[in-house]
Coordinates of N, CA, C and O in Angstrom, one line a residue:
M5 N 0.8 -1.2 0.0 CA 0.0 0.0 0.0 C 0.9 1.2 0.0 O 1.9 1.3 0.7
F6 N 0.6 2.2 -0.8 CA 1.4 3.4 -0.9 C 0.7 4.6 -0.3 O -0.5 4.7 -0.3
V7 N 1.4 5.5 0.4 CA 0.9 6.7 1.0 C 1.6 7.8 0.2 O 2.8 7.9 0.1
N8 N 0.8 8.7 -0.4 CA 1.4 9.8 -1.2 C 1.2 11.1 -0.4 O 0.2 11.5 0.0
I9 N 2.4 11.8 -0.1 CA 2.4 13.1 0.5 C 3.3 13.9 -0.3 O 4.3 13.5 -0.8
T10 N 2.9 15.2 -0.5 CA 3.8 16.1 -1.3 C 4.1 17.3 -0.5 O 3.3 17.9 0.2
I11 N 5.4 17.8 -0.7 CA 5.8 19.0 -0.1 C 6.2 19.9 -1.3 O 6.9 19.5 -2.1
G12 N 5.7 21.1 -1.3 CA 5.9 22.0 -2.5 C 6.9 23.1 -2.1 O 6.9 23.6 -1.0
L13 N 7.8 23.4 -3.1 CA 8.7 24.5 -2.9 C 8.4 25.5 -4.0 O 8.4 25.2 -5.2
A14 N 8.2 26.8 -3.7 CA 7.9 27.8 -4.7 C 9.2 28.4 -5.2 O 10.0 29.0 -4.4
L15 N 9.5 28.4 -6.4 CA 10.6 29.1 -7.0 C 10.0 30.1 -8.0 O 8.9 30.1 -8.4
P16 N 10.8 31.1 -8.5 CA 10.3 32.1 -9.4 C 9.5 31.6 -10.6 O 8.5 32.2 -10.9
I17 N 10.0 30.6 -11.2 CA 9.4 30.1 -12.4 C 8.8 28.7 -12.2 O 8.0 28.2 -13.0
L18 N 9.2 28.0 -11.2 CA 8.9 26.6 -11.1 C 8.4 26.2 -9.7 O 8.9 26.6 -8.7
M19 N 7.3 25.5 -9.6 CA 6.8 24.9 -8.4 C 7.4 23.6 -8.2 O 7.3 22.7 -9.1
C20 N 8.1 23.3 -7.1 CA 8.7 22.0 -6.9 C 7.9 21.3 -5.9 O 7.6 21.8 -4.9
C21 N 7.6 20.0 -6.1 CA 6.8 19.3 -5.2 C 7.5 18.0 -4.8 O 8.1 17.3 -5.7
F22 N 7.5 17.7 -3.6 CA 8.1 16.5 -3.1 C 7.0 15.5 -2.5 O 6.1 16.0 -1.9
S23 N 7.1 14.3 -2.8 CA 6.1 13.3 -2.5 C 6.7 12.2 -1.7 O 7.6 11.5 -2.2
V24 N 6.3 11.9 -0.5 CA 6.8 10.8 0.3 C 5.9 9.6 0.1 O 4.7 9.7 0.3
V25 N 6.5 8.5 -0.3 CA 5.8 7.3 -0.7 C 6.5 6.1 0.0 O 7.7 6.2 0.2
K26 N 5.8 5.0 0.1 CA 6.5 3.8 0.6 C 7.3 4.0 1.9 O 8.5 3.7 1.9
A27 N 6.7 4.6 2.9 CA 7.4 5.0 4.1 C 8.1 3.9 4.8 O 9.1 4.2 5.6
A28 N 7.8 2.7 4.6 CA 8.4 1.6 5.4 C 9.8 1.2 4.8 O 10.6 0.5 5.4
E29 N 10.1 1.6 3.6 CA 11.4 1.3 3.0 C 12.5 2.2 3.5 O 12.3 3.3 3.8
A30 N 13.7 1.6 3.6 CA 14.8 2.3 4.1 C 15.3 3.4 3.2 O 15.6 4.5 3.7
T31 N 15.4 3.2 1.9 CA 15.9 4.3 1.0 C 14.7 5.0 0.3 O 13.8 4.3 -0.1
L32 N 14.9 6.3 0.2 CA 13.9 7.1 -0.5 C 14.4 7.5 -1.8 O 15.5 8.0 -1.9
N33 N 13.6 7.3 -2.9 CA 14.1 7.7 -4.2 C 13.5 9.0 -4.5 O 12.3 9.3 -4.4
M34 N 14.4 9.9 -5.0 CA 14.0 11.3 -5.3 C 14.1 11.5 -6.8 O 15.2 11.4 -7.4
G35 N 13.0 11.9 -7.4 CA 12.9 12.2 -8.8 C 12.9 13.7 -9.0 O 12.3 14.4 -8.2
I36 N 13.5 14.1 -10.1 CA 13.6 15.6 -10.4 C 13.0 15.8 -11.8 O 13.4 15.1 -12.8
L37 N 12.1 16.8 -12.0 CA 11.6 17.1 -13.3 C 12.8 17.3 -14.2 O 13.7 18.1 -13.9
P38 N 12.8 16.6 -15.4 CA 14.0 16.7 -16.3 C 14.1 18.0 -17.1 O 13.8 18.0 -18.3
R39 N 14.5 19.1 -16.4 CA 14.7 20.3 -17.1 C 16.1 20.5 -17.6 O 16.4 21.4 -18.4
F40 N 17.0 19.7 -17.0 CA 18.4 19.8 -17.3 C 18.9 18.4 -17.8 O 18.3 17.4 -17.6
R41 N 20.2 18.4 -18.3 CA 20.8 17.1 -18.7 C 21.0 16.4 -17.4 O 21.1 17.0 -16.3
V42 N 21.2 15.1 -17.4 CA 21.3 14.2 -16.3 C 22.5 14.7 -15.4 O 22.3 14.8 -14.2
A43 N 23.6 15.0 -16.0 CA 24.8 15.4 -15.2 C 24.5 16.7 -14.5 O 24.9 16.9 -13.3
E44 N 23.8 17.6 -15.1 CA 23.5 18.9 -14.4 C 22.5 18.7 -13.3 O 22.6 19.3 -12.2
T45 N 21.5 17.8 -13.5 CA 20.5 17.5 -12.5 C 21.2 16.9 -11.3 O 20.9 17.3 -10.1
V46 N 22.2 16.0 -11.5 CA 22.9 15.4 -10.4 C 23.7 16.5 -9.7 O 23.7 16.6 -8.4
E47 N 24.4 17.4 -10.4 CA 25.2 18.5 -9.8 C 24.3 19.4 -9.0 O 24.7 19.8 -7.9
Y48 N 23.1 19.8 -9.5 CA 22.2 20.7 -8.8 C 21.5 20.1 -7.6 O 21.3 20.8 -6.6
F49 N 21.1 18.8 -7.7 CA 20.2 18.3 -6.7 C 20.8 17.2 -5.8 O 20.2 16.9 -4.8
K50 N 22.1 16.8 -6.0 CA 22.7 15.9 -5.1 C 22.9 16.5 -3.7 O 22.7 15.8 -2.7
P51 N 23.3 17.8 -3.6 CA 23.4 18.4 -2.3 C 22.1 18.3 -1.5 O 22.1 18.1 -0.3
L52 N 20.9 18.5 -2.2 CA 19.6 18.4 -1.5 C 19.4 16.9 -1.1 O 19.0 16.7 0.1
A53 N 19.7 16.0 -1.9 CA 19.5 14.6 -1.5 C 20.4 14.2 -0.3 O 20.0 13.6 0.6
D54 N 21.6 14.7 -0.3 CA 22.6 14.5 0.8 C 22.0 15.1 2.1 O 22.1 14.5 3.2
Y55 N 21.5 16.3 2.0 CA 21.0 17.1 3.1 C 19.8 16.3 3.7 O 19.7 16.1 4.9
L56 N 18.9 15.9 2.8 CA 17.7 15.2 3.3 C 18.1 13.9 3.9 O 17.5 13.5 4.9
S57 N 19.1 13.2 3.4 CA 19.5 11.9 4.0 C 20.0 12.2 5.4 O 19.7 11.4 6.3
L58 N 20.8 13.2 5.6 CA 21.3 13.6 6.9 C 20.1 13.9 7.9 O 20.1 13.3 9.0
K59 N 19.2 14.7 7.4 CA 18.1 15.2 8.3 C 17.1 14.1 8.6 O 16.5 14.0 9.6
L60 N 16.8 13.2 7.6 CA 15.8 12.1 7.7 C 16.4 10.9 8.4 O 15.6 10.0 8.8
G61 N 17.7 10.8 8.4 CA 18.3 9.6 9.0 C 18.2 8.4 8.1 O 18.2 7.2 8.6
R62 N 18.0 8.5 6.8 CA 17.9 7.4 5.9 C 18.4 7.9 4.5 O 18.3 9.1 4.2
E63 N 18.8 7.0 3.7 CA 19.3 7.4 2.4 C 18.3 8.0 1.5 O 17.2 7.4 1.4
V64 N 18.6 9.1 0.9 CA 17.8 9.7 -0.2 C 18.6 9.5 -1.5 O 19.6 10.2 -1.6
R65 N 18.1 8.7 -2.4 CA 18.8 8.4 -3.6 C 18.2 9.3 -4.7 O 17.0 9.2 -5.0
L66 N 19.1 10.1 -5.4 CA 18.7 10.9 -6.5 C 18.5 10.0 -7.7 O 19.5 9.3 -8.1
V67 N 17.4 10.0 -8.4 CA 17.1 9.2 -9.6 C 16.7 10.2 -10.7 O 15.6 10.4 -11.0
P68 N 17.7 10.7 -11.4 CA 17.4 11.7 -12.5 C 16.9 10.9 -13.7 O 17.3 9.8 -14.1
A69 N 15.9 11.5 -14.4 CA 15.3 10.9 -15.6 C 16.0 11.5 -16.8 O 16.2 12.7 -16.8
K70 N 16.2 10.7 -17.8 CA 16.8 11.3 -19.0 C 15.9 12.1 -19.9 O 16.3 12.9 -20.7
D71 N 14.5 11.9 -19.7 CA 13.6 12.6 -20.5 C 12.2 12.6 -19.8 O 12.0 11.9 -18.8
F72 N 11.3 13.5 -20.3 CA 10.0 13.6 -19.6 C 9.2 12.3 -19.7 O 8.6 12.0 -18.7
P73 N 9.1 11.6 -20.8 CA 8.3 10.4 -20.8 C 8.7 9.4 -19.7 O 7.9 8.7 -19.1
T74 N 10.0 9.2 -19.6 CA 10.6 8.3 -18.6 C 10.2 8.8 -17.2 O 9.8 8.1 -16.3
F75 N 10.3 10.1 -17.0 CA 10.0 10.7 -15.7 C 8.5 10.5 -15.4 O 8.2 10.1 -14.3
W76 N 7.7 10.8 -16.3 CA 6.2 10.7 -16.0 C 5.8 9.3 -15.8 O 4.9 9.0 -15.0
K77 N 6.4 8.3 -16.5 CA 6.1 6.9 -16.2 C 6.4 6.6 -14.8 O 5.7 5.8 -14.1
S78 N 7.5 7.1 -14.3 CA 7.9 6.8 -12.9 C 6.9 7.5 -11.9 O 6.6 6.9 -10.9
I79 N 6.4 8.7 -12.3 CA 5.4 9.4 -11.5 C 4.2 8.5 -11.4 O 3.6 8.2 -10.4
A80 N 3.7 8.1 -12.6 CA 2.4 7.4 -12.7 C 2.5 6.1 -11.9 O 1.5 5.6 -11.4
G81 N 3.7 5.5 -11.9 CA 3.9 4.2 -11.2 C 4.3 4.4 -9.7 O 4.7 3.4 -9.1
S82 N 4.3 5.6 -9.2 CA 4.6 5.9 -7.8 C 6.0 5.4 -7.5 O 6.2 4.8 -6.4
E83 N 6.9 5.5 -8.4 CA 8.3 5.0 -8.1 C 9.2 5.9 -7.3 O 10.2 5.5 -6.8
F84 N 8.8 7.2 -7.2 CA 9.5 8.1 -6.5 C 8.9 8.3 -5.1 O 7.7 8.4 -5.0
D85 N 9.7 8.4 -4.1 CA 9.3 8.8 -2.7 C 9.2 10.3 -2.6 O 8.4 10.8 -1.8
L86 N 10.2 10.9 -3.2 CA 10.3 12.4 -3.2 C 10.3 12.8 -4.7 O 11.1 12.2 -5.4
V87 N 9.5 13.8 -5.0 CA 9.5 14.2 -6.5 C 9.4 15.7 -6.6 O 8.6 16.3 -5.9
Q88 N 10.2 16.3 -7.5 CA 10.1 17.7 -7.9 C 9.3 17.8 -9.1 O 9.6 17.2 -10.1
L89 N 8.3 18.7 -9.1 CA 7.4 18.9 -10.2 C 7.2 20.4 -10.5 O 7.3 21.2 -9.6
N90 N 6.7 20.7 -11.7 CA 6.2 22.1 -11.9 C 4.7 22.1 -11.5 O 4.1 21.1 -11.1
Q91 N 4.1 23.3 -11.6 CA 2.7 23.4 -11.2 C 1.8 22.5 -11.9 O 0.9 21.8 -11.3
Y92 N 1.9 22.4 -13.3 CA 1.0 21.5 -14.0 C 1.2 20.1 -13.7 O 0.2 19.4 -13.5
Q93 N 2.4 19.6 -13.6 CA 2.6 18.2 -13.2 C 2.1 17.9 -11.8 O 1.7 16.8 -11.6
Y94 N 2.3 18.9 -10.9 CA 1.7 18.7 -9.6 C 0.2 18.5 -9.6 O -0.3 17.5 -9.0
V95 N -0.5 19.4 -10.3 CA -1.9 19.2 -10.4 C -2.3 17.9 -11.0 O -3.2 17.2 -10.5
K96 N -1.7 17.6 -12.1 CA -1.9 16.3 -12.8 C -1.6 15.1 -11.9 O -2.4 14.2 -11.8
S97 N -0.5 15.1 -11.2 CA -0.2 14.0 -10.3 C -1.1 13.9 -9.1 O -1.4 12.8 -8.6
A98 N -1.5 15.0 -8.6 CA -2.4 15.0 -7.5 C -3.7 14.4 -7.9 O -4.3 13.6 -7.1
K99 N -4.2 14.7 -9.1 CA -5.5 14.1 -9.5 C -5.3 12.6 -9.9 O -6.1 11.8 -9.5
E100 N -4.2 12.3 -10.6 CA -4.1 10.9 -11.1 C -3.4 9.9 -10.1 O -3.7 8.7 -10.2
V101 N -2.5 10.4 -9.3 CA -1.7 9.5 -8.4 C -2.1 9.8 -6.9 O -1.9 8.9 -6.1
G102 N -2.6 10.9 -6.6 CA -3.0 11.2 -5.2 C -2.0 12.0 -4.4 O -2.1 12.0 -3.2
Y103 N -1.0 12.6 -5.0 CA -0.1 13.4 -4.3 C -0.8 14.6 -3.7 O -1.8 15.1 -4.2
R104 N -0.3 15.1 -2.5 CA -0.9 16.3 -1.9 C 0.2 17.1 -1.2 O 1.2 16.5 -0.7
V105 N 0.1 18.4 -1.2 CA 1.1 19.3 -0.6 C 0.9 19.3 0.9 O -0.2 19.4 1.4
I106 N 2.0 19.1 1.6 CA 1.9 19.2 3.1 C 2.8 20.4 3.6 O 2.7 20.8 4.7
A107 N 3.7 20.9 2.8 CA 4.5 22.1 3.2 C 5.1 22.7 1.9 O 5.3 22.0 0.9
K108 N 5.5 23.9 2.0 CA 6.2 24.6 1.0 C 7.1 25.7 1.6 O 6.8 26.2 2.6
N109 N 8.1 26.0 0.8 CA 9.0 27.1 1.3 C 8.8 28.4 0.7 O 7.9 28.5 -0.2
E110 N 9.5 29.4 1.1 CA 9.4 30.7 0.5 C 10.7 31.1 -0.2 O 11.8 30.7 0.3
E111 N 10.7 31.8 -1.3 CA 11.9 32.3 -1.9 C 11.7 33.8 -2.1 O 10.6 34.2 -2.7
D112 N 12.6 34.6 -1.7 CA 12.5 36.0 -1.7 C 11.2 36.5 -1.1 O 10.6 37.5 -1.5
G113 N 10.8 35.9 0.0 CA 9.7 36.3 0.8 C 8.3 35.9 0.2 O 7.3 36.3 0.7
E114 N 8.3 35.2 -0.9 CA 7.1 34.8 -1.5 C 6.9 33.3 -1.5 O 7.9 32.5 -1.8
S115 N 5.7 32.8 -1.4 CA 5.5 31.3 -1.4 C 4.5 31.0 -2.6 O 4.0 29.9 -2.7
S116 N 4.2 32.0 -3.4 CA 3.3 31.7 -4.6 C 3.9 32.4 -5.8 O 4.8 33.2 -5.7
L117 N 3.4 32.0 -6.9 CA 3.8 32.5 -8.2 C 2.7 33.4 -8.8 O 1.6 33.1 -8.7
A118 N 3.1 34.5 -9.5 CA 2.2 35.3 -10.2 C 2.1 35.0 -11.6 O 3.2 34.6 -12.2
G119 N 1.0 35.1 -12.2 CA 0.8 34.9 -13.7 C 1.5 36.0 -14.5 O 1.7 37.1 -14.0
A120 N 2.0 35.7 -15.7 CA 2.7 36.6 -16.5 C 1.7 37.5 -17.2 O 0.6 37.2 -17.5

């Protein structure tokens, strides 16, 4: 049985969402919306995975996707325990997979995005 929980991070252009699934397993898999090449994704997000591992007391494994279809297949299959999404993918995953936001951060004093 899977439990889907999502934590959202607001960035200037991107809403990042984290989803905690399969809580009984020792390692948490973290997926990142494939906006960058795999090497860049690892460079940018490995420090976050390491920090979360330290704070959660369990391994957080970064699982970068090479393309969006691969990433979305993993989302649909609830393969990620933590996942970063943009606003549209969050809404879609909340409806189709059951993710929900439980927390979000602020950047530059704002926790929401304005339309262009």
